[in-house]
């Protein structure tokens, strides 16, 4: 194949009259259409308006920072998009947990630090939804599901967990979620992560 | 240089008649089908209208149109890679059927090459641009253009011999 053959093959490609007409028409309609004003618009914004906007922004920023320390409600959504419940997220700072063991019974004491806000001011009892116990090397020695619900009294609930015999040593109970309850109401998952050390 | 006043209708028609085939060939070889080539050519002329560039020489005008068409083709290829809408089989089979079967083989071999080789081969062997001019159009050095021409030519011959002879 020489370059003349290549040239001939490519030059056989021609724009059909139909395509040419369409291109010309679209170019003509482009000319006749009103030209978009692309010039940069200068606008005047008054200084007081800028100040007010800055104050609002600062207020919003402060609110966001404050809200950052608090938990938040979140819908529990089923696979098909249906909302099936509500959970409360990022709550570790609102509940203080500690643990102590006596025999086979581990008592987790949950102290609510923000009793006056929702959801805590409405809650009547509290349990643990899921937890695990790990040894000093980080190996899980026990995993547990939802416990019974225990009454919140004076902002405090003592949750009892039965543990099978475990060897003497230092352990950590890691709680992934609490569950809050109120009479005649659906339970509320309170998600976070709480670590409580105890020694057998 | 750019002028803000719109081009008169008859001038547009004249430009489409003068450069339409040349740009359509380029876009067709770059994009592999008539519909996309038509879109790219149309967008090129619309850019020409919107930007209203003025040229000292006709060659500069032609080079501007080629560069713009090349960029439109690259945009289209990029979009095609991101949002593939036609099968690879469609891309391989050009809708344009040249009358001569050997021409058809050459074209198919050409269109199977990577885009960077197709462009320099067309500009050099079909539109008879010099290496230095191609370098300006595709914004590469003349030695890079020479390399592409050599490699493109070799790939084209290999492809053509292997599949169409």
mmCIF file of C-alpha atoms in Angstrom:
data_model
loop_
_atom_site.group_PDB
_atom_site.id
_atom_site.type_symbol
_atom_site.label_atom_id
_atom_site.label_comp_id
_atom_site.label_asym_id
_atom_site.label_seq_id
_atom_site.Cartn_x
_atom_site.Cartn_y
_atom_site.Cartn_z
ATOM 1 C CA UNK A 1 0.000 0.000 0.000
ATOM 2 C CA UNK A 2 1.453 3.376 -0.924
ATOM 3 C CA UNK A 3 0.498 6.842 0.258
ATOM 4 C CA UNK A 4 -1.541 7.484 -2.915
ATOM 5 C CA UNK A 5 -3.799 4.550 -2.088
ATOM 6 C CA UNK A 6 -4.269 5.875 1.422
ATOM 7 C CA UNK A 7 -5.053 9.336 0.068
ATOM 8 C CA UNK A 8 -7.552 7.976 -2.441
ATOM 9 C CA UNK A 9 -9.289 5.817 0.156
ATOM 10 C CA UNK A 10 -9.695 8.710 2.560
ATOM 11 C CA UNK A 11 -10.672 11.211 -0.125
ATOM 12 C CA UNK A 12 -13.542 8.939 -1.092
ATOM 13 C CA UNK A 13 -15.151 9.998 2.150
ATOM 14 C CA UNK A 14 -17.337 12.941 1.317
ATOM 15 C CA UNK A 15 -19.938 14.863 3.168
ATOM 16 C CA UNK A 16 -23.313 14.051 1.644
ATOM 17 C CA UNK A 17 -25.499 16.929 0.433
ATOM 18 C CA UNK A 18 -27.998 16.043 3.105
ATOM 19 C CA UNK A 19 -25.409 16.378 5.876
ATOM 20 C CA UNK A 20 -24.037 19.589 4.340
ATOM 21 C CA UNK A 21 -27.525 21.105 4.291
ATOM 22 C CA UNK A 22 -28.112 20.150 7.885
ATOM 23 C CA UNK A 23 -24.783 21.674 8.968
ATOM 24 C CA UNK A 24 -25.482 24.910 7.067
ATOM 25 C CA UNK A 25 -28.986 25.153 8.507
ATOM 26 C CA UNK A 26 -27.794 24.648 12.051
ATOM 27 C CA UNK A 27 -25.092 27.292 11.508
ATOM 28 C CA UNK A 28 -27.670 29.696 10.097
ATOM 29 C CA UNK A 29 -29.997 29.139 13.034
ATOM 30 C CA UNK A 30 -27.024 29.789 15.297
ATOM 31 C CA UNK A 31 -26.523 33.160 13.611
ATOM 32 C CA UNK A 32 -30.186 34.132 13.747
ATOM 33 C CA UNK A 33 -30.595 33.090 17.401
ATOM 34 C CA UNK A 34 -30.151 35.986 19.821
ATOM 35 C CA UNK A 35 -26.618 36.076 21.042
ATOM 36 C CA UNK A 36 -26.220 35.132 24.663
ATOM 37 C CA UNK A 37 -24.825 37.917 26.746
ATOM 38 C CA UNK A 38 -21.584 36.505 28.018
ATOM 39 C CA UNK A 39 -20.235 39.761 29.344
ATOM 40 C CA UNK A 40 -19.351 39.655 32.994
ATOM 41 C CA UNK A 41 -21.987 41.373 35.029
ATOM 42 C CA UNK A 42 -20.825 43.668 37.742
ATOM 43 C CA UNK A 43 -23.141 43.950 40.669
ATOM 44 C CA UNK A 44 -23.107 46.186 43.678
ATOM 45 C CA UNK A 45 -23.480 44.625 47.113
ATOM 46 C CA UNK A 46 -23.799 47.011 49.991
ATOM 47 C CA UNK A 47 -21.435 46.776 52.948
ATOM 48 C CA UNK A 48 -24.235 46.325 55.545
ATOM 49 C CA UNK A 49 -25.505 43.360 53.526
ATOM 50 C CA UNK A 50 -22.043 41.802 53.567
ATOM 51 C CA UNK A 51 -21.813 42.340 57.326
ATOM 52 C CA UNK A 52 -25.227 40.783 57.944
ATOM 53 C CA UNK A 53 -24.304 37.807 55.763
ATOM 54 C CA UNK A 54 -21.036 37.378 57.664
ATOM 55 C CA UNK A 55 -22.839 37.440 61.027
ATOM 56 C CA UNK A 56 -25.355 34.834 59.805
ATOM 57 C CA UNK A 57 -22.519 32.649 58.535
ATOM 58 C CA UNK A 58 -20.689 32.890 61.852
ATOM 59 C CA UNK A 59 -23.893 32.000 63.727
ATOM 60 C CA UNK A 60 -24.470 29.001 61.515
ATOM 61 C CA UNK A 61 -20.874 27.881 61.901
ATOM 62 C CA UNK A 62 -21.142 28.100 65.708
ATOM 63 C CA UNK A 63 -24.368 26.063 65.619
ATOM 64 C CA UNK A 64 -22.723 23.431 63.464
ATOM 65 C CA UNK A 65 -19.718 23.227 65.814
ATOM 66 C CA UNK A 66 -22.019 22.894 68.821
ATOM 67 C CA UNK A 67 -24.142 20.280 67.093
ATOM 68 C CA UNK A 68 -20.979 18.362 66.273
ATOM 69 C CA UNK A 69 -20.735 17.273 69.936
ATOM 70 C CA UNK A 70 -24.279 15.944 70.026
ATOM 71 C CA UNK A 71 -25.892 12.835 68.695
ATOM 72 C CA UNK A 72 -28.401 12.861 65.898
ATOM 73 C CA UNK A 73 -31.522 11.002 64.880
ATOM 74 C CA UNK A 74 -31.393 8.910 61.756
ATOM 75 C CA UNK A 75 -34.011 6.887 59.885
ATOM 76 C CA UNK A 76 -33.524 3.143 59.648
ATOM 77 C CA UNK A 77 -34.254 2.387 56.007
ATOM 78 C CA UNK A 78 -35.130 -1.054 54.665
ATOM 79 C CA UNK A 79 -33.501 -2.315 51.433
ATOM 80 C CA UNK A 80 -36.512 -1.119 49.411
ATOM 81 C CA UNK A 81 -36.316 2.408 50.784
ATOM 82 C CA UNK A 82 -39.081 2.095 53.392
ATOM 83 C CA UNK A 83 -38.324 3.826 56.678
ATOM 84 C CA UNK A 84 -38.827 1.202 59.367
ATOM 85 C CA UNK A 85 -37.606 3.022 62.429
ATOM 86 C CA UNK A 86 -35.361 5.604 63.956
ATOM 87 C CA UNK A 87 -31.928 5.310 65.508
ATOM 88 C CA UNK A 88 -29.879 7.768 67.455
ATOM 89 C CA UNK A 89 -26.288 8.070 66.235
ATOM 90 C CA UNK A 90 -22.975 9.317 67.588
ATOM 91 C CA UNK A 91 -24.037 9.245 71.203
ATOM 92 C CA UNK A 92 -20.886 8.180 73.123
ATOM 93 C CA UNK A 93 -20.470 11.586 74.725
ATOM 94 C CA UNK A 94 -23.986 11.471 76.125
ATOM 95 C CA UNK A 95 -23.736 8.221 78.053
ATOM 96 C CA UNK A 96 -20.905 7.270 80.365
ATOM 97 C CA UNK A 97 -20.486 3.547 80.835
ATOM 98 C CA UNK A 98 -18.524 1.578 83.382
ATOM 99 C CA UNK A 99 -18.465 -2.113 84.239
ATOM 100 C CA UNK A 100 -17.873 -4.300 87.280
ATOM 101 C CA UNK A 101 -18.087 -8.059 87.619
ATOM 102 C CA UNK A 102 -19.298 -10.104 90.524
ATOM 103 C CA UNK A 103 -19.156 -13.833 89.950
ATOM 104 C CA UNK A 104 -20.699 -14.437 86.550
ATOM 105 C CA UNK A 105 -22.666 -11.226 86.528
ATOM 106 C CA UNK A 106 -21.286 -8.210 84.775
ATOM 107 C CA UNK A 107 -22.964 -4.986 85.685
ATOM 108 C CA UNK A 108 -22.708 -2.168 83.207
ATOM 109 C CA UNK A 109 -23.602 1.161 84.722
ATOM 110 C CA UNK A 110 -24.797 3.651 82.133
ATOM 111 C CA UNK A 111 -25.002 7.244 83.275
ATOM 112 C CA UNK A 112 -26.856 9.642 80.998
ATOM 113 C CA UNK A 113 -25.025 12.939 80.991
ATOM 114 C CA UNK A 114 -27.611 14.894 79.034
ATOM 115 C CA UNK A 115 -30.873 13.942 80.658
ATOM 116 C CA UNK A 116 -32.679 17.073 79.588
ATOM 117 C CA UNK A 117 -32.425 16.553 75.849
ATOM 118 C CA UNK A 118 -34.182 14.215 73.488
ATOM 119 C CA UNK A 119 -34.169 11.261 73.356
ATOM 120 C CA UNK A 120 -32.974 10.853 76.958
ATOM 121 C CA UNK A 121 -35.638 12.973 78.629
ATOM 122 C CA UNK A 122 -38.291 10.632 77.218
ATOM 123 C CA UNK A 123 -36.539 7.345 77.911
ATOM 124 C CA UNK A 124 -37.736 5.234 80.814
ATOM 125 C CA UNK A 125 -35.442 2.259 80.544
ATOM 126 C CA UNK A 126 -32.219 1.232 78.931
ATOM 127 C CA UNK A 127 -30.550 -1.968 77.796
ATOM 128 C CA UNK A 128 -27.601 -3.014 75.668
ATOM 129 C CA UNK A 129 -28.267 -3.952 72.062
ATOM 130 C CA UNK A 130 -24.909 -5.556 71.232
ATOM 131 C CA UNK A 131 -21.579 -5.915 72.950
ATOM 132 C CA UNK A 132 -18.433 -8.013 73.112
ATOM 133 C CA UNK A 133 -15.876 -8.744 75.771
ATOM 134 C CA UNK A 134 -12.229 -8.747 74.759
ATOM 135 C CA UNK A 135 -9.190 -9.841 76.744
ATOM 136 C CA UNK A 136 -6.016 -7.827 77.268
ATOM 137 C CA UNK A 137 -4.707 -9.011 73.878
ATOM 138 C CA UNK A 138 -7.813 -7.831 72.099
ATOM 139 C CA UNK A 139 -9.258 -11.306 71.479
ATOM 140 C CA UNK A 140 -13.019 -11.507 71.778
ATOM 141 C CA UNK A 141 -13.946 -13.970 74.522
ATOM 142 C CA UNK A 142 -17.666 -13.317 74.515
ATOM 143 C CA UNK A 143 -20.206 -11.717 72.252
ATOM 144 C CA UNK A 144 -23.675 -10.822 73.346
ATOM 145 C CA UNK A 145 -26.891 -9.554 71.836
ATOM 146 C CA UNK A 146 -29.733 -7.521 73.284
ATOM 147 C CA UNK A 147 -30.076 -7.612 77.038
ATOM 148 C CA UNK A 148 -33.138 -7.069 79.170
ATOM 149 C CA UNK A 149 -34.269 -3.481 79.717
ATOM 150 C CA UNK A 150 -33.475 -1.828 83.030
ATOM 151 C CA UNK A 151 -35.145 1.199 84.555
ATOM 152 C CA UNK A 152 -33.397 4.525 84.318
ATOM 153 C CA UNK A 153 -33.341 5.960 87.783
ATOM 154 C CA UNK A 154 -31.784 9.344 88.432
ATOM 155 C CA UNK A 155 -30.245 9.341 84.973
ATOM 156 C CA UNK A 156 -28.612 6.001 85.618
ATOM 157 C CA UNK A 157 -29.325 2.421 84.589
ATOM 158 C CA UNK A 158 -27.580 -0.712 85.820
ATOM 159 C CA UNK A 159 -27.609 -3.345 83.136
ATOM 160 C CA UNK A 160 -26.907 -6.915 84.121
ATOM 161 C CA UNK A 161 -25.159 -9.315 81.790
ATOM 162 C CA UNK A 162 -24.559 -12.959 82.518
ATOM 163 C CA UNK A 163 -21.054 -14.013 81.492
ATOM 164 C CA UNK A 164 -19.945 -17.646 81.308
ATOM 165 C CA UNK A 165 -16.847 -18.550 83.282
ATOM 166 C CA UNK A 166 -13.872 -16.626 82.037
ATOM 167 C CA UNK A 167 -10.313 -16.842 83.254
ATOM 168 C CA UNK A 168 -8.895 -14.292 85.649
ATOM 169 C CA UNK A 169 -7.445 -11.243 83.999
ATOM 170 C CA UNK A 170 -8.221 -7.803 82.633
ATOM 171 C CA UNK A 171 -11.024 -7.416 80.148
ATOM 172 C CA UNK A 172 -12.847 -4.774 78.271
ATOM 173 C CA UNK A 173 -16.571 -4.731 77.527
ATOM 174 C CA UNK A 174 -17.116 -2.950 74.232
ATOM 175 C CA UNK A 175 -20.678 -1.797 73.741
ATOM 176 C CA UNK A 176 -21.699 -1.036 70.156
ATOM 177 C CA UNK A 177 -25.220 0.150 70.904
ATOM 178 C CA UNK A 178 -27.589 0.755 73.752
ATOM 179 C CA UNK A 179 -31.302 0.455 73.359
ATOM 180 C CA UNK A 180 -33.695 2.871 74.978
ATOM 181 C CA UNK A 181 -37.335 2.214 75.773
ATOM 182 C CA UNK A 182 -40.502 3.964 76.842
ATOM 183 C CA UNK A 183 -43.786 2.368 77.772
ATOM 184 C CA UNK A 184 -45.999 1.709 74.733
ATOM 185 C CA UNK A 185 -43.384 3.069 72.395
ATOM 186 C CA UNK A 186 -40.945 1.550 69.951
ATOM 187 C CA UNK A 187 -37.431 1.002 71.258
ATOM 188 C CA UNK A 188 -34.673 3.318 70.097
ATOM 189 C CA UNK A 189 -31.197 2.197 69.129
ATOM 190 C CA UNK A 190 -28.503 4.474 70.514
ATOM 191 C CA UNK A 191 -25.373 3.879 68.514
ATOM 192 C CA UNK A 192 -21.784 4.633 69.398
ATOM 193 C CA UNK A 193 -18.926 2.772 71.025
ATOM 194 C CA UNK A 194 -18.290 2.560 74.732
ATOM 195 C CA UNK A 195 -15.365 0.776 76.310
ATOM 196 C CA UNK A 196 -15.536 -0.334 79.940
ATOM 197 C CA UNK A 197 -12.637 -2.067 81.633
ATOM 198 C CA UNK A 198 -13.096 -4.652 84.335
ATOM 199 C CA UNK A 199 -10.985 -7.252 86.043
ATOM 200 C CA UNK A 200 -11.961 -10.797 86.931
ATOM 201 C CA UNK B 1 -7.494 37.486 16.507
ATOM 202 C CA UNK B 2 -11.204 37.474 17.314
ATOM 203 C CA UNK B 3 -13.944 39.715 16.031
ATOM 204 C CA UNK B 4 -17.170 40.162 17.976
ATOM 205 C CA UNK B 5 -19.470 40.693 15.002
ATOM 206 C CA UNK B 6 -21.327 37.635 13.677
ATOM 207 C CA UNK B 7 -20.415 36.235 10.282
ATOM 208 C CA UNK B 8 -22.882 36.796 7.462
ATOM 209 C CA UNK B 9 -24.949 33.791 6.370
ATOM 210 C CA UNK B 10 -23.461 33.560 2.886
ATOM 211 C CA UNK B 11 -19.936 33.532 4.307
ATOM 212 C CA UNK B 12 -20.849 30.606 6.552
ATOM 213 C CA UNK B 13 -22.219 28.700 3.588
ATOM 214 C CA UNK B 14 -19.052 29.373 1.645
ATOM 215 C CA UNK B 15 -16.859 28.148 4.503
ATOM 216 C CA UNK B 16 -18.930 24.976 4.896
ATOM 217 C CA UNK B 17 -18.603 24.320 1.154
ATOM 218 C CA UNK B 18 -14.870 25.066 1.186
ATOM 219 C CA UNK B 19 -13.843 23.027 4.214
ATOM 220 C CA UNK B 20 -16.819 20.738 4.866
ATOM 221 C CA UNK B 21 -15.454 17.678 3.060
ATOM 222 C CA UNK B 22 -11.979 18.027 4.508
ATOM 223 C CA UNK B 23 -13.305 18.315 8.076
ATOM 224 C CA UNK B 24 -15.866 15.573 7.575
ATOM 225 C CA UNK B 25 -13.118 13.175 6.365
ATOM 226 C CA UNK B 26 -10.994 13.976 9.372
ATOM 227 C CA UNK B 27 -13.869 13.586 11.835
ATOM 228 C CA UNK B 28 -15.119 10.437 10.144
ATOM 229 C CA UNK B 29 -11.716 8.741 10.375
ATOM 230 C CA UNK B 30 -11.328 9.905 13.967
ATOM 231 C CA UNK B 31 -14.797 8.876 15.133
ATOM 232 C CA UNK B 32 -15.666 5.966 12.851
ATOM 233 C CA UNK B 33 -19.239 6.834 11.935
ATOM 234 C CA UNK B 34 -21.171 9.433 9.967
ATOM 235 C CA UNK B 35 -23.455 10.615 12.752
ATOM 236 C CA UNK B 36 -20.649 11.478 15.160
ATOM 237 C CA UNK B 37 -18.592 12.994 12.335
ATOM 238 C CA UNK B 38 -21.551 15.201 11.379
ATOM 239 C CA UNK B 39 -21.951 16.356 14.981
ATOM 240 C CA UNK B 40 -18.240 17.161 15.287
ATOM 241 C CA UNK B 41 -18.201 19.089 11.996
ATOM 242 C CA UNK B 42 -21.309 20.994 12.992
ATOM 243 C CA UNK B 43 -19.847 21.912 16.373
ATOM 244 C CA UNK B 44 -16.634 23.006 14.672
ATOM 245 C CA UNK B 45 -18.470 25.419 12.386
ATOM 246 C CA UNK B 46 -20.589 26.664 15.275
ATOM 247 C CA UNK B 47 -17.386 27.391 17.213
ATOM 248 C CA UNK B 48 -16.155 29.236 14.137
ATOM 249 C CA UNK B 49 -19.323 31.342 14.212
ATOM 250 C CA UNK B 50 -19.280 31.987 17.919
ATOM 251 C CA UNK B 51 -15.616 32.888 18.159
ATOM 252 C CA UNK B 52 -15.529 34.718 14.823
ATOM 253 C CA UNK B 53 -11.762 34.440 14.427
ATOM 254 C CA UNK B 54 -10.115 36.531 11.721
ATOM 255 C CA UNK B 55 -7.183 35.213 9.709
ATOM 256 C CA UNK B 56 -4.506 36.793 7.575
ATOM 257 C CA UNK B 57 -4.305 33.772 5.323
ATOM 258 C CA UNK B 58 -6.677 31.030 4.266
ATOM 259 C CA UNK B 59 -4.170 28.446 5.485
ATOM 260 C CA UNK B 60 -4.460 29.823 8.989
ATOM 261 C CA UNK B 61 -8.220 29.547 8.788
ATOM 262 C CA UNK B 62 -7.948 25.941 7.627
ATOM 263 C CA UNK B 63 -5.492 25.106 10.405
ATOM 264 C CA UNK B 64 -7.823 26.712 12.978
ATOM 265 C CA UNK B 65 -10.726 24.608 11.728
ATOM 266 C CA UNK B 66 -8.636 21.414 11.795
ATOM 267 C CA UNK B 67 -7.464 22.088 15.335
ATOM 268 C CA UNK B 68 -11.011 22.802 16.474
ATOM 269 C CA UNK B 69 -12.369 19.691 14.736
ATOM 270 C CA UNK B 70 -9.611 17.584 16.280
ATOM 271 C CA UNK B 71 -10.584 18.896 19.724
ATOM 272 C CA UNK B 72 -14.269 18.231 19.093
ATOM 273 C CA UNK B 73 -13.412 14.660 18.062
ATOM 274 C CA UNK B 74 -11.347 14.181 21.208
ATOM 275 C CA UNK B 75 -14.248 15.473 23.317
ATOM 276 C CA UNK B 76 -16.568 13.020 21.577
ATOM 277 C CA UNK B 77 -14.153 10.124 22.087
ATOM 278 C CA UNK B 78 -13.756 11.038 25.752
ATOM 279 C CA UNK B 79 -17.520 11.155 26.184
ATOM 280 C CA UNK B 80 -17.846 7.822 24.390
ATOM 281 C CA UNK B 81 -15.309 6.234 26.720
ATOM 282 C CA UNK B 82 -17.140 7.596 29.739
ATOM 283 C CA UNK B 83 -20.649 6.808 28.525
ATOM 284 C CA UNK B 84 -20.421 4.023 25.960
ATOM 285 C CA UNK B 85 -23.693 3.935 24.048
ATOM 286 C CA UNK B 86 -22.894 1.747 21.081
ATOM 287 C CA UNK B 87 -21.282 -1.656 20.990
ATOM 288 C CA UNK B 88 -17.642 -2.183 20.084
ATOM 289 C CA UNK B 89 -18.865 -4.054 17.036
ATOM 290 C CA UNK B 90 -20.550 -0.882 15.805
ATOM 291 C CA UNK B 91 -17.355 1.066 16.324
ATOM 292 C CA UNK B 92 -15.374 -1.460 14.356
ATOM 293 C CA UNK B 93 -17.789 -1.491 11.434
ATOM 294 C CA UNK B 94 -17.855 1.928 9.763
ATOM 295 C CA UNK B 95 -21.182 2.956 8.294
ATOM 296 C CA UNK B 96 -19.436 4.497 5.296
ATOM 297 C CA UNK B 97 -18.857 2.010 2.473
ATOM 298 C CA UNK B 98 -16.355 3.185 -0.108
ATOM 299 C CA UNK B 99 -17.001 1.735 -3.575
ATOM 300 C CA UNK B 100 -13.623 0.056 -3.948
ATOM 301 C CA UNK B 101 -13.026 -2.933 -1.660
ATOM 302 C CA UNK B 102 -9.292 -2.203 -1.313
ATOM 303 C CA UNK B 103 -10.169 1.345 -0.259
ATOM 304 C CA UNK B 104 -12.518 -0.123 2.281
ATOM 305 C CA UNK B 105 -9.703 -2.298 3.669
ATOM 306 C CA UNK B 106 -7.315 0.644 3.898
ATOM 307 C CA UNK B 107 -9.926 2.724 5.656
ATOM 308 C CA UNK B 108 -10.773 -0.004 8.124
ATOM 309 C CA UNK B 109 -7.086 -0.575 8.826
ATOM 310 C CA UNK B 110 -6.602 3.164 9.318
ATOM 311 C CA UNK B 111 -9.551 3.461 11.651
ATOM 312 C CA UNK B 112 -8.307 0.568 13.760
ATOM 313 C CA UNK B 113 -5.142 2.523 14.628
ATOM 314 C CA UNK B 114 -4.894 4.594 17.788
ATOM 315 C CA UNK B 115 -6.257 8.110 17.369
ATOM 316 C CA UNK B 116 -2.872 9.861 17.567
ATOM 317 C CA UNK B 117 -1.595 7.980 14.508
ATOM 318 C CA UNK B 118 -4.795 8.426 12.506
ATOM 319 C CA UNK B 119 -4.660 12.183 12.866
ATOM 320 C CA UNK B 120 -1.066 12.660 11.697
ATOM 321 C CA UNK B 121 -1.460 10.174 8.842
ATOM 322 C CA UNK B 122 -4.487 12.003 7.464
ATOM 323 C CA UNK B 123 -2.957 15.433 7.835
ATOM 324 C CA UNK B 124 0.263 14.378 6.171
ATOM 325 C CA UNK B 125 -0.783 11.933 3.471
ATOM 326 C CA UNK B 126 -4.266 13.199 2.660
ATOM 327 C CA UNK B 127 -4.223 16.921 3.375
ATOM 328 C CA UNK B 128 -0.507 17.147 2.532
ATOM 329 C CA UNK B 129 0.521 19.128 5.558
ATOM 330 C CA UNK B 130 4.220 19.417 6.304
ATOM 331 C CA UNK B 131 5.573 17.934 9.507
ATOM 332 C CA UNK B 132 6.171 21.402 11.004
ATOM 333 C CA UNK B 133 2.589 22.471 10.298
ATOM 334 C CA UNK B 134 1.190 19.287 11.816
ATOM 335 C CA UNK B 135 3.376 19.886 14.863
ATOM 336 C CA UNK B 136 1.752 23.314 15.252
ATOM 337 C CA UNK B 137 -1.762 21.937 14.813
ATOM 338 C CA UNK B 138 -1.420 19.090 17.297
ATOM 339 C CA UNK B 139 0.886 21.040 19.603
ATOM 340 C CA UNK B 140 3.763 18.557 19.511
ATOM 341 C CA UNK B 141 7.361 18.835 18.399
ATOM 342 C CA UNK B 142 8.248 18.079 14.763
ATOM 343 C CA UNK B 143 10.304 15.090 15.865
ATOM 344 C CA UNK B 144 7.301 13.689 17.759
ATOM 345 C CA UNK B 145 5.212 14.114 14.616
ATOM 346 C CA UNK B 146 7.875 12.330 12.540
ATOM 347 C CA UNK B 147 7.892 9.455 15.011
ATOM 348 C CA UNK B 148 4.133 9.201 14.890
ATOM 349 C CA UNK B 149 4.156 9.238 11.117
ATOM 350 C CA UNK B 150 6.765 6.483 10.942
ATOM 351 C CA UNK B 151 5.100 4.297 13.536
ATOM 352 C CA UNK B 152 1.606 4.986 12.206
ATOM 353 C CA UNK B 153 2.650 4.097 8.694
ATOM 354 C CA UNK B 154 4.262 0.858 9.869
ATOM 355 C CA UNK B 155 1.235 -0.113 11.976
ATOM 356 C CA UNK B 156 -1.106 0.672 9.103
ATOM 357 C CA UNK B 157 0.831 -1.495 6.669
ATOM 358 C CA UNK B 158 1.053 -4.362 9.142
ATOM 359 C CA UNK B 159 -2.640 -4.197 9.853
ATOM 360 C CA UNK B 160 -3.583 -3.945 6.205
ATOM 361 C CA UNK B 161 -1.323 -6.846 5.137
ATOM 362 C CA UNK B 162 -2.456 -9.036 7.987
ATOM 363 C CA UNK B 163 -6.176 -8.534 7.667
ATOM 364 C CA UNK B 164 -7.001 -7.302 4.197
ATOM 365 C CA UNK B 165 -4.550 -8.909 1.763
#
